PDB file of C-alpha atoms in Angstrom:
ATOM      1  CA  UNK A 136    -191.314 -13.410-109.741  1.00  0.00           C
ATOM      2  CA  UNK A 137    -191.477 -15.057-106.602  1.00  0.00           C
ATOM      3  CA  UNK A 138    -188.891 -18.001-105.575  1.00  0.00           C
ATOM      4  CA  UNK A 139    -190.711 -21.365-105.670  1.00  0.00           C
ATOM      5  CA  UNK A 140    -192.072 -23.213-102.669  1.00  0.00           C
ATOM      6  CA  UNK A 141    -189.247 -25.771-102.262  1.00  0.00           C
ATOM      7  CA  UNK A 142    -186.173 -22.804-101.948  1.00  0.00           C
ATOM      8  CA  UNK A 143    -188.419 -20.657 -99.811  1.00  0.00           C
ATOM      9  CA  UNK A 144    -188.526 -23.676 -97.509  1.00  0.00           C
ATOM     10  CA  UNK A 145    -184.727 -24.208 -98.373  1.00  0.00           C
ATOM     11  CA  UNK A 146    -184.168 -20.372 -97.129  1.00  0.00           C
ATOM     12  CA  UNK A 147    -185.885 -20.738 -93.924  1.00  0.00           C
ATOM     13  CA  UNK A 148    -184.220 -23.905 -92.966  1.00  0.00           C
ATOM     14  CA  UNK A 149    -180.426 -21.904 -93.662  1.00  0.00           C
ATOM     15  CA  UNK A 150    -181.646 -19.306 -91.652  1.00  0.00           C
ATOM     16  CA  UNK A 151    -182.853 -21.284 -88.481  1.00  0.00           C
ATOM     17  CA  UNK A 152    -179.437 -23.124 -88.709  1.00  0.00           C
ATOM     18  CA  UNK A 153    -177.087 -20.257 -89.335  1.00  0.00           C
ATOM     19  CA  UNK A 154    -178.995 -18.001 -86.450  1.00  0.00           C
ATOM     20  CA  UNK A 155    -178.783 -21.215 -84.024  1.00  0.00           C
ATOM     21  CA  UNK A 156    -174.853 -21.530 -84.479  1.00  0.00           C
ATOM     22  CA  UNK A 157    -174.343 -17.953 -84.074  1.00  0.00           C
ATOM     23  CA  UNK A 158    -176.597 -18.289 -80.446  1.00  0.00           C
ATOM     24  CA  UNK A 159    -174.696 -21.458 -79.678  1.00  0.00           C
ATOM     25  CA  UNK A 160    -171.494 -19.795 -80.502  1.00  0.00           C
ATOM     26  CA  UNK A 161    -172.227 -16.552 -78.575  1.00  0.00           C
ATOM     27  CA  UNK A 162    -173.230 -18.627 -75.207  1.00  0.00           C
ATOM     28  CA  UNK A 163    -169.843 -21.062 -75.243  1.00  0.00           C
ATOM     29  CA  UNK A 164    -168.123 -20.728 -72.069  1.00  0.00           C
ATOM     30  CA  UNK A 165    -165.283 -18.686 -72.732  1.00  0.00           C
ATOM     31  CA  UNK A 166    -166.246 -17.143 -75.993  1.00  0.00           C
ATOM     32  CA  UNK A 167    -167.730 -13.785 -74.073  1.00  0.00           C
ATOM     33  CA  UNK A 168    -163.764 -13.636 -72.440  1.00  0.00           C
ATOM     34  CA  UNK A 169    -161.881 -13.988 -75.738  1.00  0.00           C
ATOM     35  CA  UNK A 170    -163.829 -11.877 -78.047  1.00  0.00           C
ATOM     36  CA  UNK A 171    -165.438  -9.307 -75.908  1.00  0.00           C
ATOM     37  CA  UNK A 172    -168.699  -8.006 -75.367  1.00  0.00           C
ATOM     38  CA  UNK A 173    -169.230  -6.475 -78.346  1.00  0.00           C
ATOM     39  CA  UNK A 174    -168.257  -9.081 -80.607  1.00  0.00           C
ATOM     40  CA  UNK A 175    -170.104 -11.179 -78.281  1.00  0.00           C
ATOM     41  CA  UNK A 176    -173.424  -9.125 -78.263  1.00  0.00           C
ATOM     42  CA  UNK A 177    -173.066  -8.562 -82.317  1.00  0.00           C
ATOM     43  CA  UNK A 178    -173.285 -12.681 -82.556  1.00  0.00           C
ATOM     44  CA  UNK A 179    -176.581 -12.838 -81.112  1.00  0.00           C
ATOM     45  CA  UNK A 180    -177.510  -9.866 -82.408  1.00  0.00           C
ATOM     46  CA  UNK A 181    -176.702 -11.141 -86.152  1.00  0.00           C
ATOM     47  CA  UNK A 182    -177.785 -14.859 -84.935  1.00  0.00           C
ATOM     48  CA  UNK A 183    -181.523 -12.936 -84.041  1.00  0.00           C
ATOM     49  CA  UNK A 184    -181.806 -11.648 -87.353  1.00  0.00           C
ATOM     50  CA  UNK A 185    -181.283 -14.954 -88.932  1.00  0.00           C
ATOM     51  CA  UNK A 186    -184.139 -16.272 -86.781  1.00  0.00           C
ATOM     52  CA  UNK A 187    -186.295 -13.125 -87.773  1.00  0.00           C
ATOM     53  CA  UNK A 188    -185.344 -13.985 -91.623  1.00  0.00           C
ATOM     54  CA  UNK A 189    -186.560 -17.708 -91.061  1.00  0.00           C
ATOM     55  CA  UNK A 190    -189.539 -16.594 -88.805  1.00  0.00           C
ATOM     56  CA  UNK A 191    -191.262 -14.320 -91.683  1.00  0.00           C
ATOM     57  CA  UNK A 192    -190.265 -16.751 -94.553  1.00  0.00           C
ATOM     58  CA  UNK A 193    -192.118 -19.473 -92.597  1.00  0.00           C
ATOM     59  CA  UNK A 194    -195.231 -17.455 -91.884  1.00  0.00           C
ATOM     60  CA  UNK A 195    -195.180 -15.832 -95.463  1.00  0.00           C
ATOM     61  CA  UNK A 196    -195.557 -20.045 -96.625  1.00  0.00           C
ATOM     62  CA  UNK A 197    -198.470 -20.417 -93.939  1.00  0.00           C
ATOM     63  CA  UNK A 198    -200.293 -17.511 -94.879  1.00  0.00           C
ATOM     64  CA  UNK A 199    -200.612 -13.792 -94.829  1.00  0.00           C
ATOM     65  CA  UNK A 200    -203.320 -13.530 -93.506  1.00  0.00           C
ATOM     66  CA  UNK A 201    -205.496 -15.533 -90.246  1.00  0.00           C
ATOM     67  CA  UNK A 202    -206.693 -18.655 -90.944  1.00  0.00           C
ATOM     68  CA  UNK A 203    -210.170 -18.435 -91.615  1.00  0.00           C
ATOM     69  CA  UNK A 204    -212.981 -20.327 -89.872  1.00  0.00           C
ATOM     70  CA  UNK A 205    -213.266 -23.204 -92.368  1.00  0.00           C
ATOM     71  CA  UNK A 206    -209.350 -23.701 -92.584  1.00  0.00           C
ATOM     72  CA  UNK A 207    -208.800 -27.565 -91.486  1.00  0.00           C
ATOM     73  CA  UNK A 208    -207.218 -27.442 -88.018  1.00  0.00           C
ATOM     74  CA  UNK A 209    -203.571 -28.758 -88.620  1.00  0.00           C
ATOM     75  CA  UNK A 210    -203.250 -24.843 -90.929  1.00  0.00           C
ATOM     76  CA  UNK A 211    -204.641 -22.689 -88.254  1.00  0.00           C
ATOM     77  CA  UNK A 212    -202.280 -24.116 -85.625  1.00  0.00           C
ATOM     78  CA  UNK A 213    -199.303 -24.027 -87.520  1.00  0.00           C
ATOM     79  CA  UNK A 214    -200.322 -20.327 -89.183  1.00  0.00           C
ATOM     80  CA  UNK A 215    -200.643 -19.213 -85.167  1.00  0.00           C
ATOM     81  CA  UNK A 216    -197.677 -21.178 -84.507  1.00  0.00           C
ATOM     82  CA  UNK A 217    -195.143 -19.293 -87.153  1.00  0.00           C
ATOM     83  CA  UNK A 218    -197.320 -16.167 -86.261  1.00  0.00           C
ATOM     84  CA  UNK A 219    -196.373 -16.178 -82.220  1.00  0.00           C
ATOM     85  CA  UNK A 220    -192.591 -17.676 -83.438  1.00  0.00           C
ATOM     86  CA  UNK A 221    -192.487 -14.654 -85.565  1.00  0.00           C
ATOM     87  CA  UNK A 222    -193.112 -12.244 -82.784  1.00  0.00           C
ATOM     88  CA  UNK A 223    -190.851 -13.824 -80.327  1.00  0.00           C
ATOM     89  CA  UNK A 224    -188.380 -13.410 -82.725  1.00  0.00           C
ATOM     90  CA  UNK A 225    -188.724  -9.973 -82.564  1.00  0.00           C
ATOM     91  CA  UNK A 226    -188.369  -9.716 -78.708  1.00  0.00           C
ATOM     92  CA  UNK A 227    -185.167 -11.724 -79.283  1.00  0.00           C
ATOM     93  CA  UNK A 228    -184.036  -8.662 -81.706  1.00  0.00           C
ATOM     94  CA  UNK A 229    -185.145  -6.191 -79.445  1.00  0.00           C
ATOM     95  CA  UNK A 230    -182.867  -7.522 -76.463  1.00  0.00           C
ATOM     96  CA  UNK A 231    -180.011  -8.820 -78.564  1.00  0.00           C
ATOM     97  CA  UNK A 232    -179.606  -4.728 -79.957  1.00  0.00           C
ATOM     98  CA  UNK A 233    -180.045  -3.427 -76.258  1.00  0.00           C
ATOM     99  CA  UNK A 234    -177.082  -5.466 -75.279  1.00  0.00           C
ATOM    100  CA  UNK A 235    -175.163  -4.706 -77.880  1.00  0.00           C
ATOM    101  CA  UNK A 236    -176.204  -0.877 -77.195  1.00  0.00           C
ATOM    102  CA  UNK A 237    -175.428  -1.170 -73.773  1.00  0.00           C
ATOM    103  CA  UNK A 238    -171.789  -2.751 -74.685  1.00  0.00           C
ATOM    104  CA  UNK A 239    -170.642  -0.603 -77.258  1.00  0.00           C
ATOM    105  CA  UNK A 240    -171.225   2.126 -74.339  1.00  0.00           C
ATOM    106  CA  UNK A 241    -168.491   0.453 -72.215  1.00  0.00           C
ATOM    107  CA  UNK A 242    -170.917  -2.089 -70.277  1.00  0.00           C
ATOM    108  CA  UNK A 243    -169.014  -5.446 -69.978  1.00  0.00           C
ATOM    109  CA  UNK A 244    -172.173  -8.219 -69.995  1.00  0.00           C
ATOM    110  CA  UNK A 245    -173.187 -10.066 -72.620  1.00  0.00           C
ATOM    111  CA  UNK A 246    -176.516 -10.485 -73.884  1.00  0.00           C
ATOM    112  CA  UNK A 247    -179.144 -12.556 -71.100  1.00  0.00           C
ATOM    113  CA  UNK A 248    -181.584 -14.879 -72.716  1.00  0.00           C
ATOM    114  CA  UNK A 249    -184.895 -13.058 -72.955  1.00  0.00           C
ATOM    115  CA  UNK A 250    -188.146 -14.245 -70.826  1.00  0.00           C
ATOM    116  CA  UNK A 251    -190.776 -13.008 -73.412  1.00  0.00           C
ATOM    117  CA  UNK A 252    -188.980 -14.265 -76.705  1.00  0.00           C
ATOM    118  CA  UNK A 253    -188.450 -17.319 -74.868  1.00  0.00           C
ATOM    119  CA  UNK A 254    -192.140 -17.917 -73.957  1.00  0.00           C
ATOM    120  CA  UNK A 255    -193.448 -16.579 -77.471  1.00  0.00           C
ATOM    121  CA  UNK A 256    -191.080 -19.896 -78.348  1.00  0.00           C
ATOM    122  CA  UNK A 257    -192.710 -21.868 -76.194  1.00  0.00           C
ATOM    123  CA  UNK A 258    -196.073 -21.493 -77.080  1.00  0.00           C
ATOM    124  CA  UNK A 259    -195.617 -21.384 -80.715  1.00  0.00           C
ATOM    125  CA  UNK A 260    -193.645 -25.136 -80.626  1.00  0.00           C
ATOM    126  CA  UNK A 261    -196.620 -26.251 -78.546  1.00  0.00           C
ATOM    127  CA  UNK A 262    -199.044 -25.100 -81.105  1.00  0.00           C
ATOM    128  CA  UNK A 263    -196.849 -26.693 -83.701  1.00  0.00           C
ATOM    129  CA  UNK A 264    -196.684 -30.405 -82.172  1.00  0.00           C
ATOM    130  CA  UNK A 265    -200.613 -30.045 -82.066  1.00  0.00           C
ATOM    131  CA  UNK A 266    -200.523 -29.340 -85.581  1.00  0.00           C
ATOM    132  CA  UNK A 267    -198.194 -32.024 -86.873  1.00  0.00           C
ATOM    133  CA  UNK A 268    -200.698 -34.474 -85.165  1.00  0.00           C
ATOM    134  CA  UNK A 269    -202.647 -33.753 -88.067  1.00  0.00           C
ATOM    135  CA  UNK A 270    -199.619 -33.476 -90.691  1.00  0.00           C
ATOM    136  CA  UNK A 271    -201.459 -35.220 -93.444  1.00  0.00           C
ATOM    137  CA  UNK A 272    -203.807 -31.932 -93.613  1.00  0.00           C
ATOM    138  CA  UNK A 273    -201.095 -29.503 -92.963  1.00  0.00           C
ATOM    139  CA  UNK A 274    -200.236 -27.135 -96.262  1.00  0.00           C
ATOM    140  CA  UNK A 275    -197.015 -28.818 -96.508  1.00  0.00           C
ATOM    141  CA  UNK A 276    -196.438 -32.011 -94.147  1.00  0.00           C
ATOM    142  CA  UNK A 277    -193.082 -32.474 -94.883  1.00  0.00           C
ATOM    143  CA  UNK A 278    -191.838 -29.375 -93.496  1.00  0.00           C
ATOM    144  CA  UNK A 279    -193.363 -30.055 -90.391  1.00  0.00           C
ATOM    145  CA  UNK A 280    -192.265 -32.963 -89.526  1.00  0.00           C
ATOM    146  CA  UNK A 281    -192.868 -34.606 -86.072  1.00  0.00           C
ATOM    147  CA  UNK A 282    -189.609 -34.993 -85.146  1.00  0.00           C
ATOM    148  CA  UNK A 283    -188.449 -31.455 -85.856  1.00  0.00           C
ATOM    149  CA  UNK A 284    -191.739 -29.640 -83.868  1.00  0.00           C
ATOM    150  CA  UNK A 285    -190.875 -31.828 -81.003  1.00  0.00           C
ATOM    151  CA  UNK A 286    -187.017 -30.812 -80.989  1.00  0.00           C
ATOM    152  CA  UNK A 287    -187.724 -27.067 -81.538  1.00  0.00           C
ATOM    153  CA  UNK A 288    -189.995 -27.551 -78.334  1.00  0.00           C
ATOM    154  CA  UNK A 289    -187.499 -29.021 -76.629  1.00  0.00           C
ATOM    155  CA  UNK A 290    -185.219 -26.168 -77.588  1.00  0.00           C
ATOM    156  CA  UNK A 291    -188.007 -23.760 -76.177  1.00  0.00           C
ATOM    157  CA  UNK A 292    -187.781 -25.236 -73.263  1.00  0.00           C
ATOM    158  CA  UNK A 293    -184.488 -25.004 -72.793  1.00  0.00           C
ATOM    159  CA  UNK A 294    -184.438 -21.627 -73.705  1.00  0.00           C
ATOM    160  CA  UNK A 295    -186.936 -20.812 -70.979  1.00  0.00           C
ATOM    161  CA  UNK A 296    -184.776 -22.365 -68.435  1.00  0.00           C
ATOM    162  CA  UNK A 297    -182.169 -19.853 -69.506  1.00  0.00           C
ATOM    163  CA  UNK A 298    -184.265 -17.126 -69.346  1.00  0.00           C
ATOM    164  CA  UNK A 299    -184.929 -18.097 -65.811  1.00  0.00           C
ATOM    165  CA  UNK A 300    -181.250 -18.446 -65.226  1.00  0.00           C
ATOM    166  CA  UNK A 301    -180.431 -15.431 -66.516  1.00  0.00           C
ATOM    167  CA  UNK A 302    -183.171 -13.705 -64.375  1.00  0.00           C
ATOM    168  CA  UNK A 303    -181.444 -10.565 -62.532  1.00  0.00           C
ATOM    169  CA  UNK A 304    -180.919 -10.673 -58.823  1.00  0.00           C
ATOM    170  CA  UNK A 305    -182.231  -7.965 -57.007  1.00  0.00           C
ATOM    171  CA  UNK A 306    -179.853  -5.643 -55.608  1.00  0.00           C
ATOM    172  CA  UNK A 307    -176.508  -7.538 -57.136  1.00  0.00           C
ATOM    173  CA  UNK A 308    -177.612  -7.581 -60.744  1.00  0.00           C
ATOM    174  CA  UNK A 309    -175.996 -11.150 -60.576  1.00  0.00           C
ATOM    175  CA  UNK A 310    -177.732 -14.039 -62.586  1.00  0.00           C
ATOM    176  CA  UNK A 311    -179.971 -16.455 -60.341  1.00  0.00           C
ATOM    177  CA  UNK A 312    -178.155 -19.719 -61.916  1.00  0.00           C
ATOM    178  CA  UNK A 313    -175.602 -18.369 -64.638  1.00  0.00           C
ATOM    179  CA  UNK A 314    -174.878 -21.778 -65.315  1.00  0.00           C
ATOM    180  CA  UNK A 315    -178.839 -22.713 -66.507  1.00  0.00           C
ATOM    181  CA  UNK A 316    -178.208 -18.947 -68.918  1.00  0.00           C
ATOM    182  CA  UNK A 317    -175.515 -20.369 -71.097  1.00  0.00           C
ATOM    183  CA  UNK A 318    -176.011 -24.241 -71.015  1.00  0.00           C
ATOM    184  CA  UNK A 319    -179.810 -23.769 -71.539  1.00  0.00           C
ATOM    185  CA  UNK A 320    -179.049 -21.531 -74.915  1.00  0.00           C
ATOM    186  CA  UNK A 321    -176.353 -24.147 -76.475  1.00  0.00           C
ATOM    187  CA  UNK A 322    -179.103 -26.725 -75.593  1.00  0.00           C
ATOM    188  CA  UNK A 323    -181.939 -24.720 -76.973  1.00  0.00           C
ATOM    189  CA  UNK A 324    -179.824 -23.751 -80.311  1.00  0.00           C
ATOM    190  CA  UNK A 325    -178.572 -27.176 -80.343  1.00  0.00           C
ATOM    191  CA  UNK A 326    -182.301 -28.407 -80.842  1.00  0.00           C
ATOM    192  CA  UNK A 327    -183.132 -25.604 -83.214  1.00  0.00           C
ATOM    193  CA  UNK A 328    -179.941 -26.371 -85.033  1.00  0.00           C
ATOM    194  CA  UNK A 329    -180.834 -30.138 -86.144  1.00  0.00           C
ATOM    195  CA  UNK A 330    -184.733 -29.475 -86.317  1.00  0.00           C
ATOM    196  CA  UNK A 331    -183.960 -26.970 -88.924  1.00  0.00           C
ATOM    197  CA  UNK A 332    -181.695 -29.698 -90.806  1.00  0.00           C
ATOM    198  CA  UNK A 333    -184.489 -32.040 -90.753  1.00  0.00           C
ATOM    199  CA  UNK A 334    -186.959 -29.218 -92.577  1.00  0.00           C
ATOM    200  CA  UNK A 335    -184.319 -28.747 -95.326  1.00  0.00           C
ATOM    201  CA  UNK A 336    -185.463 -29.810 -98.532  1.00  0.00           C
ATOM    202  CA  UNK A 337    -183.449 -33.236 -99.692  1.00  0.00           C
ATOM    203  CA  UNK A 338    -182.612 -34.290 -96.331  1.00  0.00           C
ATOM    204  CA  UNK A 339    -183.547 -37.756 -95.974  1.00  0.00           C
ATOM    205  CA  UNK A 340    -186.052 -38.446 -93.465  1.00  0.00           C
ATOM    206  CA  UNK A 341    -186.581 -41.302 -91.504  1.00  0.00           C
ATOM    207  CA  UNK A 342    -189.818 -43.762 -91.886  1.00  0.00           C
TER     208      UNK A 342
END
């Protein structure tokens, strides 16, 4: 018997939040230095998984399948939306377990935002603010609320501006702005963080 509609939503929501706290904790300045880089690597590791969790609940509740031809726009941009969030979440695991690989073999880095989970995250939030312009139609319109499509595109942002901080300098293997890596993922998880909170079933929502 499948769980109904409103703790499916309830699911997603707990896993966007709890996989944004474990990114936010796992880019703190300082964190890396007192736990490690394993322990450091396993938090966004575990924080990806999270997302993953979250990602295929909320494309299960769009859909299974493509949006057909006749479906009202608002559904197919927010089934393409959860579809591309999905697979960028993916990209996110596939990174998070080659750093933690790479530091249970005795490499000391931690885990560098990744450029094609990051733009997967882009375009999906863009595709979801064009859907919420339409929220009336949408499957469910208070899951997608404005406010929270617009913060988990400002998160995507700021996870792209990581990605591009964290960008590998050629012949040092040095970050091009280390600073943008870290402060762009608390920023980004930040966002993803309170948007989630908004989607969670009982939360009181502004008018």
């Amino acid at each position: 018997m499948r769980a109904p509609r409103w703790l499916r939503l309830r699911r997603e929501a707990w896993g966007f939040i709890v996989g944004s706290a474990l990114f936010i904790l796992g880019a703190l300045p300082g964190y890396l230095g007192a736990v490690g880089p394993v322990v450091d690597n396993l938090t966004f590791f575990i924080g990806a998984l999270f997302f993953t969790l979250a990602a295929f609940i909320q494309l299960n509740l769009s859909g299974r399948r493509p949006p057909r031809s006749t479906t009202n726009r608002p559904d197919r941009f927010d089934w393409w939306a959860a579809a591309i969030q999905f697979a960028g979440t993916l990209f996110f695991n596939l990174s998070t377990a080659t750093a933690l690989s790479a530091s249970l073999g005795g490499t000391r880095t931690g885990w560098r935002p990744d450029a094609f989970g990051s733009v997967c995250f882009l375009v999906a939030s863009v595709l979801a603010v064009v859907a919420t312009t339409g929220r009336d139609s949408l499957w469910d319109p208070r899951a997608r609320t404005w406010r929270s499509t617009w913060l988990n595109l400002l998160g995507s942002v700021a996870f792209g501006l990581a990605a591009i901080g964290a960008y590998p300098v050629p012949g040092t293997g040095a970050e091009f702005l280390a600073g943008w890596a870290a402060a762009g993922t608390i920023a980004g998880g930040v966002c993803f963080l309170v948007a989630a909170v908004l989607t969670r079933p009982g939360t009181p929502r502004l008018t």
